[in-house]
PDB file of C-alpha atoms and ligand atoms in Angstrom:
ATOM      1  CA  MET H  19     -15.337 -35.019  51.253  1.00 44.00           C
ATOM      2  CA  ALA H  20     -15.259 -35.555  54.846  1.00 43.00           C
ATOM      3  CA  PHE H  21     -17.667 -37.867  56.139  1.00 50.00           C
ATOM      4  CA  ASN H  22     -16.936 -36.943  60.002  1.00 45.00           C
ATOM      5  CA  TYR H  23     -20.417 -34.261  59.658  1.00 43.00           C
ATOM      6  CA  TRP H  24     -22.499 -37.195  57.958  1.00 51.00           C
ATOM      7  CA  PRO H  25     -25.381 -38.414  60.382  1.00 53.00           C
ATOM      8  CA  PHE H  26     -24.708 -41.357  63.458  1.00 51.00           C
ATOM      9  CA  ILE H  27     -26.749 -44.544  61.797  1.00 59.00           C
ATOM     10  CA  ASN H  28     -27.126 -47.513  63.807  1.00 58.00           C
ATOM     11  CA  LYS H  29     -25.009 -49.770  62.435  1.00 62.00           C
ATOM     12  CA  ASN H  30     -26.094 -53.276  61.917  1.00 69.00           C
ATOM     13  CA  LYS H  31     -25.321 -55.781  65.230  1.00 66.00           C
ATOM     14  CA  THR H  32     -23.682 -58.428  64.904  1.00 70.00           C
ATOM     15  CA  THR H  33     -21.939 -60.991  67.152  1.00 69.00           C
ATOM     16  CA  THR H  34     -19.011 -63.009  66.217  1.00 69.00           C
ATOM     17  CA  GLU H  35     -20.320 -66.584  67.543  1.00 82.00           C
ATOM     18  CA  LYS H  36     -21.293 -69.575  64.960  1.00 90.00           C
ATOM     19  CA  ASP H  37     -25.023 -70.468  65.178  1.00 92.00           C
ATOM     20  CA  THR H  38     -24.381 -74.443  65.275  1.00 93.00           C
ATOM     21  CA  GLN H  39     -27.466 -75.208  63.057  1.00 95.00           C
ATOM     22  CA  ILE H  40     -24.817 -74.053  59.805  1.00 96.00           C
ATOM     23  CA  THR H  41     -22.949 -76.826  59.202  1.00 96.00           C
ATOM     24  CA  VAL H  42     -21.872 -76.660  55.344  1.00 97.00           C
ATOM     25  CA  ILE H  43     -19.924 -73.445  54.392  1.00 98.00           C
ATOM     26  CA  PRO H  44     -19.144 -71.974  50.925  1.00 98.00           C
ATOM     27  CA  ASP H  45     -15.664 -71.350  50.928  1.00 98.00           C
ATOM     28  CA  HIS H  46     -16.128 -68.656  48.521  1.00 98.00           C
ATOM     29  CA  VAL H  47     -19.201 -65.760  48.746  1.00 98.00           C
ATOM     30  CA  ALA H  48     -19.607 -63.013  45.946  1.00 99.00           C
ATOM     31  CA  ILE H  49     -22.294 -60.654  46.960  1.00 99.00           C
ATOM     32  CA  ILE H  50     -23.837 -57.877  44.486  1.00 99.00           C
ATOM     33  CA  MET H  51     -24.534 -54.986  46.803  1.00 98.00           C
ATOM     34  CA  ASP H  52     -27.386 -53.319  45.934  1.00 98.00           C
ATOM     35  CA  GLY H  53     -29.867 -50.947  47.923  1.00 98.00           C
ATOM     36  CA  ASN H  54     -27.544 -47.957  49.112  1.00 98.00           C
ATOM     37  CA  GLY H  55     -29.601 -45.365  47.013  1.00 98.00           C
ATOM     38  CA  ARG H  56     -32.776 -47.120  47.903  1.00 98.00           C
ATOM     39  CA  TRP H  57     -32.377 -47.451  51.772  1.00 98.00           C
ATOM     40  CA  ALA H  58     -31.200 -43.617  51.530  1.00 98.00           C
ATOM     41  CA  LYS H  59     -34.295 -42.690  49.921  1.00 98.00           C
ATOM     42  CA  GLN H  60     -36.616 -44.583  52.371  1.00 97.00           C
ATOM     43  CA  ARG H  61     -35.046 -42.093  54.843  1.00 98.00           C
ATOM     44  CA  GLY H  62     -35.248 -38.973  53.203  1.00 98.00           C
ATOM     45  CA  LEU H  63     -30.937 -38.958  53.194  1.00 98.00           C
ATOM     46  CA  PRO H  64     -29.125 -38.586  50.269  1.00 97.00           C
ATOM     47  CA  ARG H  65     -28.060 -41.591  48.193  1.00 97.00           C
ATOM     48  CA  ILE H  66     -24.671 -41.073  48.871  1.00 97.00           C
ATOM     49  CA  THR H  67     -25.395 -41.342  52.678  1.00 98.00           C
ATOM     50  CA  GLY H  68     -26.456 -44.771  51.502  1.00 98.00           C
ATOM     51  CA  HIS H  69     -23.137 -45.456  49.951  1.00 98.00           C
ATOM     52  CA  LYS H  70     -21.224 -44.525  53.104  1.00 98.00           C
ATOM     53  CA  GLN H  71     -23.830 -46.690  54.993  1.00 98.00           C
ATOM     54  CA  GLY H  72     -23.097 -49.817  52.736  1.00 98.00           C
ATOM     55  CA  MET H  73     -19.449 -49.590  53.087  1.00 98.00           C
ATOM     56  CA  ASP H  74     -19.711 -49.532  56.866  1.00 98.00           C
ATOM     57  CA  ASN H  75     -21.798 -52.942  56.382  1.00 98.00           C
ATOM     58  CA  VAL H  76     -18.516 -54.382  54.161  1.00 98.00           C
ATOM     59  CA  LYS H  77     -17.350 -54.226  57.462  1.00 98.00           C
ATOM     60  CA  GLN H  78     -19.920 -55.970  59.400  1.00 98.00           C
ATOM     61  CA  ILE H  79     -19.807 -58.479  57.002  1.00 98.00           C
ATOM     62  CA  VAL H  80     -16.547 -58.977  56.370  1.00 98.00           C
ATOM     63  CA  GLU H  81     -16.408 -60.150  60.350  1.00 97.00           C
ATOM     64  CA  VAL H  82     -19.368 -62.623  59.711  1.00 97.00           C
ATOM     65  CA  ALA H  83     -17.772 -63.870  57.027  1.00 98.00           C
ATOM     66  CA  ASN H  84     -14.748 -64.760  59.187  1.00 96.00           C
ATOM     67  CA  THR H  85     -16.656 -66.028  62.195  1.00 95.00           C
ATOM     68  CA  TYR H  86     -17.616 -68.833  59.151  1.00 97.00           C
ATOM     69  CA  GLU H  87     -14.520 -69.140  58.106  1.00 97.00           C
ATOM     70  CA  VAL H  88     -15.839 -68.404  54.784  1.00 98.00           C
ATOM     71  CA  LYS H  89     -12.416 -68.338  52.731  1.00 98.00           C
ATOM     72  CA  VAL H  90     -12.827 -65.752  50.326  1.00 98.00           C
ATOM     73  CA  LEU H  91     -15.106 -62.545  49.619  1.00 98.00           C
ATOM     74  CA  THR H  92     -16.394 -60.757  46.273  1.00 99.00           C
ATOM     75  CA  LEU H  93     -17.687 -57.372  46.798  1.00 99.00           C
ATOM     76  CA  TYR H  94     -18.879 -55.987  43.656  1.00 98.00           C
ATOM     77  CA  ALA H  95     -18.174 -52.366  44.473  1.00 98.00           C
ATOM     78  CA  PHE H  96     -18.072 -50.251  41.279  1.00 98.00           C
ATOM     79  CA  SER H  97     -18.896 -51.925  37.454  1.00 98.00           C
ATOM     80  CA  THR H  98     -17.654 -50.828  35.097  1.00 98.00           C
ATOM     81  CA  GLU H  99     -21.300 -49.477  34.148  1.00 98.00           C
ATOM     82  CA  ASN H 100     -21.592 -47.317  37.182  1.00 98.00           C
ATOM     83  CA  TRP H 101     -19.400 -44.650  35.285  1.00 98.00           C
ATOM     84  CA  LYS H 102     -23.171 -43.722  34.069  1.00 98.00           C
ATOM     85  CA  ARG H 103     -24.240 -42.050  37.291  1.00 97.00           C
ATOM     86  CA  PRO H 104     -23.911 -38.450  38.277  1.00 97.00           C
ATOM     87  CA  GLU H 105     -20.653 -37.617  38.339  1.00 98.00           C
ATOM     88  CA  GLN H 106     -20.636 -36.408  42.154  1.00 97.00           C
ATOM     89  CA  GLU H 107     -22.139 -39.784  43.450  1.00 98.00           C
ATOM     90  CA  VAL H 108     -19.346 -41.446  40.684  1.00 98.00           C
ATOM     91  CA  ASN H 109     -16.508 -39.379  42.996  1.00 98.00           C
ATOM     92  CA  PHE H 110     -17.591 -40.173  45.925  1.00 98.00           C
ATOM     93  CA  LEU H 111     -17.810 -43.834  45.051  1.00 98.00           C
ATOM     94  CA  MET H 112     -14.678 -43.398  43.868  1.00 98.00           C
ATOM     95  CA  LYS H 113     -13.612 -42.774  46.640  1.00 97.00           C
ATOM     96  CA  LEU H 114     -15.221 -45.552  49.253  1.00 98.00           C
ATOM     97  CA  PRO H 115     -12.317 -48.148  48.824  1.00 98.00           C
ATOM     98  CA  GLN H 116      -9.929 -45.076  50.694  1.00 98.00           C
ATOM     99  CA  GLU H 117     -11.876 -44.557  52.904  1.00 98.00           C
ATOM    100  CA  PHE H 118     -13.304 -47.766  54.153  1.00 98.00           C
ATOM    101  CA  LEU H 119      -9.442 -48.262  54.361  1.00 98.00           C
ATOM    102  CA  SER H 120      -8.544 -45.653  56.636  1.00 98.00           C
ATOM    103  CA  VAL H 121     -10.752 -46.141  58.493  1.00 98.00           C
ATOM    104  CA  TYR H 122     -10.422 -50.188  58.522  1.00 98.00           C
ATOM    105  CA  LEU H 123      -7.196 -51.509  57.789  1.00 98.00           C
ATOM    106  CA  PRO H 124      -5.664 -51.462  60.837  1.00 98.00           C
ATOM    107  CA  ASP H 125      -8.790 -53.845  62.281  1.00 98.00           C
ATOM    108  CA  LEU H 126      -9.020 -55.875  59.005  1.00 98.00           C
ATOM    109  CA  ILE H 127      -4.966 -56.896  59.310  1.00 98.00           C
ATOM    110  CA  LYS H 128      -5.379 -57.567  62.561  1.00 97.00           C
ATOM    111  CA  GLU H 129      -8.481 -60.476  61.917  1.00 97.00           C
ATOM    112  CA  ASN H 130      -5.824 -61.974  59.470  1.00 98.00           C
ATOM    113  CA  VAL H 131      -7.714 -60.749  56.212  1.00 98.00           C
ATOM    114  CA  LYS H 132      -6.125 -60.494  52.751  1.00 98.00           C
ATOM    115  CA  ILE H 133      -7.709 -57.551  50.730  1.00 98.00           C
ATOM    116  CA  GLU H 134      -7.730 -58.580  46.651  1.00 98.00           C
ATOM    117  CA  VAL H 135      -9.180 -56.474  43.870  1.00 98.00           C
ATOM    118  CA  ILE H 136     -10.787 -57.231  41.032  1.00 98.00           C
ATOM    119  CA  GLY H 137     -11.095 -54.863  37.779  1.00 98.00           C
ATOM    120  CA  HIS H 138      -9.488 -52.003  35.764  1.00 98.00           C
ATOM    121  CA  LEU H 139      -7.903 -50.411  38.644  1.00 98.00           C
ATOM    122  CA  GLU H 140      -5.943 -47.648  36.150  1.00 98.00           C
ATOM    123  CA  ARG H 141      -9.286 -44.865  36.080  1.00 98.00           C
ATOM    124  CA  LEU H 142      -9.236 -44.678  39.419  1.00 98.00           C
ATOM    125  CA  PRO H 143      -8.251 -41.408  41.151  1.00 98.00           C
ATOM    126  CA  LYS H 144      -4.473 -42.000  41.919  1.00 98.00           C
ATOM    127  CA  SER H 145      -5.116 -41.641  46.016  1.00 98.00           C
ATOM    128  CA  THR H 146      -7.404 -44.690  45.685  1.00 98.00           C
ATOM    129  CA  GLN H 147      -5.191 -46.386  43.478  1.00 98.00           C
ATOM    130  CA  LYS H 148      -2.615 -45.448  46.464  1.00 98.00           C
ATOM    131  CA  ALA H 149      -4.847 -46.947  49.372  1.00 98.00           C
ATOM    132  CA  ILE H 150      -6.014 -49.967  47.194  1.00 98.00           C
ATOM    133  CA  ASN H 151      -1.878 -50.879  46.757  1.00 98.00           C
ATOM    134  CA  ASN H 152      -1.576 -50.191  50.137  1.00 98.00           C
ATOM    135  CA  ALA H 153      -3.554 -52.223  51.964  1.00 98.00           C
ATOM    136  CA  LEU H 154      -2.479 -55.069  48.939  1.00 98.00           C
ATOM    137  CA  GLU H 155       1.042 -54.833  50.473  1.00 98.00           C
ATOM    138  CA  LYS H 156       0.007 -54.814  53.962  1.00 98.00           C
ATOM    139  CA  THR H 157      -1.874 -57.633  53.979  1.00 98.00           C
ATOM    140  CA  LYS H 158      -0.541 -60.254  51.606  1.00 98.00           C
ATOM    141  CA  HIS H 159       1.311 -62.617  53.589  1.00 98.00           C
ATOM    142  CA  ASN H 160      -2.284 -62.818  55.469  1.00 98.00           C
ATOM    143  CA  THR H 161      -3.763 -66.095  55.913  1.00 97.00           C
ATOM    144  CA  GLY H 162      -7.822 -65.931  56.575  1.00 96.00           C
ATOM    145  CA  LEU H 163     -10.762 -64.588  54.621  1.00 98.00           C
ATOM    146  CA  ILE H 164      -9.390 -63.457  51.333  1.00 98.00           C
ATOM    147  CA  LEU H 165     -11.545 -60.083  50.916  1.00 98.00           C
ATOM    148  CA  ASN H 166     -11.605 -59.709  47.334  1.00 98.00           C
ATOM    149  CA  ILE H 167     -13.429 -56.315  45.703  1.00 98.00           C
ATOM    150  CA  ALA H 168     -14.813 -56.048  42.449  1.00 98.00           C
ATOM    151  CA  MET H 169     -13.968 -52.119  41.938  1.00 98.00           C
ATOM    152  CA  ASN H 170     -14.863 -50.763  38.087  1.00 98.00           C
ATOM    153  CA  TYR H 171     -14.737 -54.125  37.077  1.00 98.00           C
ATOM    154  CA  GLY H 172     -16.830 -55.885  34.609  1.00 98.00           C
ATOM    155  CA  SER H 173     -17.224 -59.520  33.642  1.00 98.00           C
ATOM    156  CA  ARG H 174     -17.709 -59.146  29.863  1.00 98.00           C
ATOM    157  CA  LEU H 175     -14.295 -56.945  29.930  1.00 98.00           C
ATOM    158  CA  GLU H 176     -13.109 -59.159  31.660  1.00 98.00           C
ATOM    159  CA  MET H 177     -13.526 -61.816  28.803  1.00 98.00           C
ATOM    160  CA  VAL H 178     -12.823 -59.068  26.024  1.00 98.00           C
ATOM    161  CA  ASP H 179      -8.758 -59.171  28.457  1.00 98.00           C
ATOM    162  CA  VAL H 180      -9.076 -63.119  28.644  1.00 98.00           C
ATOM    163  CA  VAL H 181      -9.418 -63.096  24.564  1.00 98.00           C
ATOM    164  CA  LYS H 182      -7.023 -60.252  23.536  1.00 98.00           C
ATOM    165  CA  SER H 183      -4.518 -62.421  25.964  1.00 98.00           C
ATOM    166  CA  ILE H 184      -5.205 -65.219  23.953  1.00 98.00           C
ATOM    167  CA  ALA H 185      -4.334 -63.563  20.460  1.00 98.00           C
ATOM    168  CA  GLU H 186      -1.794 -62.333  21.683  1.00 98.00           C
ATOM    169  CA  ASP H 187      -0.834 -65.684  22.986  1.00 98.00           C
ATOM    170  CA  ILE H 188      -2.300 -67.276  19.438  1.00 98.00           C
ATOM    171  CA  ARG H 189       0.347 -64.263  18.043  1.00 98.00           C
ATOM    172  CA  LEU H 190       3.474 -64.958  19.210  1.00 98.00           C
ATOM    173  CA  ASN H 191       3.223 -68.948  18.548  1.00 98.00           C
ATOM    174  CA  LYS H 192       2.683 -69.718  22.224  1.00 98.00           C
ATOM    175  CA  LEU H 193      -1.034 -71.706  21.334  1.00 98.00           C
ATOM    176  CA  THR H 194      -2.355 -72.329  18.597  1.00 98.00           C
ATOM    177  CA  PRO H 195      -6.037 -72.426  18.273  1.00 98.00           C
ATOM    178  CA  ASP H 196      -7.092 -76.049  18.521  1.00 98.00           C
ATOM    179  CA  GLN H 197      -5.295 -76.178  22.173  1.00 98.00           C
ATOM    180  CA  ILE H 198      -8.119 -73.601  23.290  1.00 98.00           C
ATOM    181  CA  ASP H 199      -9.698 -74.964  25.878  1.00 98.00           C
ATOM    182  CA  GLU H 200     -11.483 -73.520  29.583  1.00 98.00           C
ATOM    183  CA  GLN H 201      -8.231 -73.738  30.849  1.00 98.00           C
ATOM    184  CA  THR H 202      -7.126 -71.208  28.641  1.00 98.00           C
ATOM    185  CA  ILE H 203      -9.800 -69.421  29.604  1.00 98.00           C
ATOM    186  CA  ASN H 204      -9.776 -70.706  33.661  1.00 98.00           C
ATOM    187  CA  GLN H 205      -6.235 -69.329  33.685  1.00 98.00           C
ATOM    188  CA  ARG H 206      -6.775 -66.037  32.065  1.00 98.00           C
ATOM    189  CA  LEU H 207      -9.645 -64.651  34.617  1.00 98.00           C
ATOM    190  CA  TYR H 208      -9.074 -61.886  36.992  1.00 98.00           C
ATOM    191  CA  THR H 209      -9.978 -64.794  39.320  1.00 98.00           C
ATOM    192  CA  SER H 210      -7.514 -67.571  38.143  1.00 98.00           C
ATOM    193  CA  HIS H 211      -6.274 -68.257  41.479  1.00 98.00           C
ATOM    194  CA  LEU H 212      -9.435 -67.858  43.226  1.00 98.00           C
ATOM    195  CA  PRO H 213     -12.473 -70.975  43.504  1.00 98.00           C
ATOM    196  CA  GLU H 214     -15.148 -70.107  41.885  1.00 98.00           C
ATOM    197  CA  PRO H 215     -18.017 -69.200  43.937  1.00 98.00           C
ATOM    198  CA  ASP H 216     -20.186 -71.398  45.949  1.00 98.00           C
ATOM    199  CA  LEU H 217     -22.885 -68.506  46.702  1.00 98.00           C
ATOM    200  CA  LEU H 218     -24.412 -65.923  45.002  1.00 98.00           C
ATOM    201  CA  ILE H 219     -26.503 -62.976  47.240  1.00 98.00           C
ATOM    202  CA  ARG H 220     -27.756 -60.188  45.431  1.00 98.00           C
ATOM    203  CA  THR H 221     -29.714 -57.897  47.960  1.00 98.00           C
ATOM    204  CA  SER H 222     -32.299 -55.293  47.194  1.00 98.00           C
ATOM    205  CA  GLY H 223     -35.094 -57.471  45.640  1.00 98.00           C
ATOM    206  CA  GLU H 224     -32.665 -57.070  41.420  1.00 98.00           C
ATOM    207  CA  ILE H 225     -33.235 -60.191  40.214  1.00 98.00           C
ATOM    208  CA  ARG H 226     -30.178 -60.141  37.439  1.00 98.00           C
ATOM    209  CA  LEU H 227     -26.587 -60.701  37.191  1.00 98.00           C
ATOM    210  CA  SER H 228     -25.363 -56.938  35.932  1.00 98.00           C
ATOM    211  CA  ASN H 229     -21.981 -57.785  34.103  1.00 98.00           C
ATOM    212  CA  PHE H 230     -20.642 -59.452  37.309  1.00 98.00           C
ATOM    213  CA  LEU H 231     -18.236 -63.057  37.170  1.00 98.00           C
ATOM    214  CA  LEU H 232     -20.447 -64.513  34.310  1.00 98.00           C
ATOM    215  CA  TRP H 233     -17.937 -66.986  33.146  1.00 98.00           C
ATOM    216  CA  GLN H 234     -17.545 -67.656  37.004  1.00 98.00           C
ATOM    217  CA  LEU H 235     -20.934 -67.903  38.305  1.00 98.00           C
ATOM    218  CA  ALA H 236     -22.006 -71.332  35.932  1.00 98.00           C
ATOM    219  CA  TYR H 237     -22.521 -73.761  39.265  1.00 97.00           C
ATOM    220  CA  THR H 238     -22.519 -70.993  41.871  1.00 98.00           C
ATOM    221  CA  GLU H 239     -25.615 -71.442  43.871  1.00 98.00           C
ATOM    222  CA  PHE H 240     -28.024 -67.909  43.574  1.00 98.00           C
ATOM    223  CA  TRP H 241     -29.419 -66.687  46.928  1.00 98.00           C
ATOM    224  CA  PHE H 242     -32.024 -63.272  46.439  1.00 98.00           C
ATOM    225  CA  THR H 243     -32.883 -60.755  49.143  1.00 98.00           C
ATOM    226  CA  ASP H 244     -34.834 -57.733  49.677  1.00 98.00           C
ATOM    227  CA  ALA H 245     -33.209 -56.300  52.098  1.00 98.00           C
ATOM    228  CA  TYR H 246     -31.273 -53.367  51.110  1.00 98.00           C
ATOM    229  CA  TRP H 247     -27.553 -53.466  51.114  1.00 98.00           C
ATOM    230  CA  PRO H 248     -27.139 -51.267  54.465  1.00 98.00           C
ATOM    231  CA  ALA H 249     -29.559 -53.334  55.864  1.00 98.00           C
ATOM    232  CA  PHE H 250     -27.873 -56.594  54.622  1.00 98.00           C
ATOM    233  CA  SER H 251     -27.447 -57.823  58.326  1.00 97.00           C
ATOM    234  CA  GLU H 252     -25.632 -61.402  59.835  1.00 97.00           C
ATOM    235  CA  HIS H 253     -28.940 -62.126  59.944  1.00 97.00           C
ATOM    236  CA  GLU H 254     -29.235 -62.239  56.434  1.00 97.00           C
ATOM    237  CA  PHE H 255     -25.808 -63.537  55.601  1.00 98.00           C
ATOM    238  CA  LYS H 256     -26.786 -66.558  58.237  1.00 97.00           C
ATOM    239  CA  GLN H 257     -29.944 -67.154  56.568  1.00 98.00           C
ATOM    240  CA  ALA H 258     -28.137 -67.685  53.083  1.00 98.00           C
ATOM    241  CA  LEU H 259     -25.959 -70.027  54.325  1.00 98.00           C
ATOM    242  CA  LEU H 260     -28.780 -72.209  55.284  1.00 98.00           C
ATOM    243  CA  ALA H 261     -30.613 -72.290  52.057  1.00 98.00           C
ATOM    244  CA  TYR H 262     -26.610 -72.885  50.968  1.00 98.00           C
ATOM    245  CA  GLN H 263     -26.467 -75.740  52.872  1.00 97.00           C
ATOM    246  CA  GLN H 264     -30.070 -77.089  51.860  1.00 96.00           C
ATOM    247  CA  ARG H 265     -28.826 -77.496  47.756  1.00 95.00           C
ATOM    248  CA  LYS H 266     -28.287 -80.298  46.328  1.00 91.00           C
ATOM    249  CA  ARG H 267     -25.479 -79.399  44.140  1.00 90.00           C
ATOM    250  CA  ARG H 268     -24.509 -81.884  40.750  1.00 91.00           C
ATOM    251  CA  TYR H 269     -23.107 -79.742  38.574  1.00 92.00           C
ATOM    252  CA  GLY H 270     -24.998 -81.293  35.691  1.00 91.00           C
ATOM    253  CA  GLY H 271     -24.761 -84.903  36.732  1.00 92.00           C
ATOM    254  CA  LEU H 272     -26.522 -87.003  39.095  1.00 88.00           C
ATOM    255  CA  GLU H 273     -26.714 -87.360  42.741  1.00 77.00           C
TER     256      GLU H 273
HETATM  257  C1  FPP F 308     -25.561 -49.799  44.192  1.00 59.01           C
HETATM  258  O1  FPP F 308     -26.872 -49.579  44.752  1.00 59.01           O
HETATM  259  C2  FPP F 308     -24.343 -49.876  45.047  1.00 59.01           C
HETATM  260  C3  FPP F 308     -23.815 -49.581  44.046  1.00 59.01           C
HETATM  261  C4  FPP F 308     -23.055 -48.497  42.585  1.00 59.01           C
HETATM  262  C5  FPP F 308     -22.248 -49.006  45.703  1.00 59.01           C
HETATM  263  C6  FPP F 308     -21.698 -50.295  46.245  1.00 59.01           C
HETATM  264  C7  FPP F 308     -21.100 -50.030  47.056  1.00 59.01           C
HETATM  265  C8  FPP F 308     -20.835 -50.416  49.114  1.00 59.01           C
HETATM  266  C9  FPP F 308     -22.036 -50.970  49.007  1.00 59.01           C
HETATM  267  C10 FPP F 308     -19.633 -49.463  49.066  1.00 59.01           C
HETATM  268  C11 FPP F 308     -18.197 -50.260  48.663  1.00 59.01           C
HETATM  269  C12 FPP F 308     -17.607 -50.356  49.517  1.00 59.01           C
HETATM  270  C13 FPP F 308     -16.011 -50.132  49.915  1.00 59.01           C
HETATM  271  C14 FPP F 308     -15.386 -50.819  50.519  1.00 59.01           C
HETATM  272  C15 FPP F 308     -15.317 -50.203  48.386  1.00 59.01           C
HETATM  273  P1  FPP F 308     -27.255 -48.968  44.448  1.00 59.01           P
HETATM  274  O2  FPP F 308     -27.139 -47.001  44.671  1.00 59.01           O
HETATM  275  O3  FPP F 308     -27.562 -48.703  43.468  1.00 59.01           O
HETATM  276  O4  FPP F 308     -28.473 -48.740  45.061  1.00 59.01           O
HETATM  277  P2  FPP F 308     -30.050 -48.184  44.220  1.00 59.01           P
HETATM  278  O5  FPP F 308     -30.959 -49.420  43.479  1.00 59.01           O
HETATM  279  O6  FPP F 308     -31.536 -48.786  45.820  1.00 59.01           O
HETATM  280  O7  FPP F 308     -30.592 -46.953  44.022  1.00 59.01           O
END
């Protein structure tokens, strides 16, 4: 499908200057990018135009996160439940990573961004898998922001994978049941090498987790906004950071 015939829509404005009011930066920000469809509907556009605009907004927000020296940005791009959508929309979403990388990979490389992915990629089209593998390879030595894209990701599926891996180690006598602790699980998560998210943002006014990083979000701070993802701009990102720095994180203990 040709993307270049799509209506031109103004991009959100971003600056590359840090707001000096923001002094506490979360290492890991996770975002549930919701509201592409409603954003498009409000404008009388097809849902997939919302997804295309959402894709462009990913690049804008990567720039902002990079400016604030966030270390990891995990984005929920396609869930294991999103297969229930109409075939045309699923096909479009399946191609988005490829489209994103064909447009933005050169910039991301220059900006020292390291691309990673979590989820069951084997169900994605071969061409999308190829584009992702190429991006992983080309950015593997980059030392800036880790852009971690969750694609065909579901937290329950991740837990099933963890349980299978533990069961297999028990079968092979590498592990006994009484040796299982939180570390045994942490080491087997798709995100085992990453810090847990400090801040979770969900756009579009929905207040739920939708099977995203259920284990990893145990002590994460949540921030919700009514803005639809394509309209989520530097301004909202800064609002989230300002709210985050007011939070007192006690992890179940006392201050
Ligand atoms: C939810 O909004 C959004 C998605 C299912 C897709 C999110 C994907 C992107 C923002 C682009 C992905 C970019 C890359 C780089 C792969 P919705 O469609 O459910 O919105 P609605 O609730 O308003 O209908």
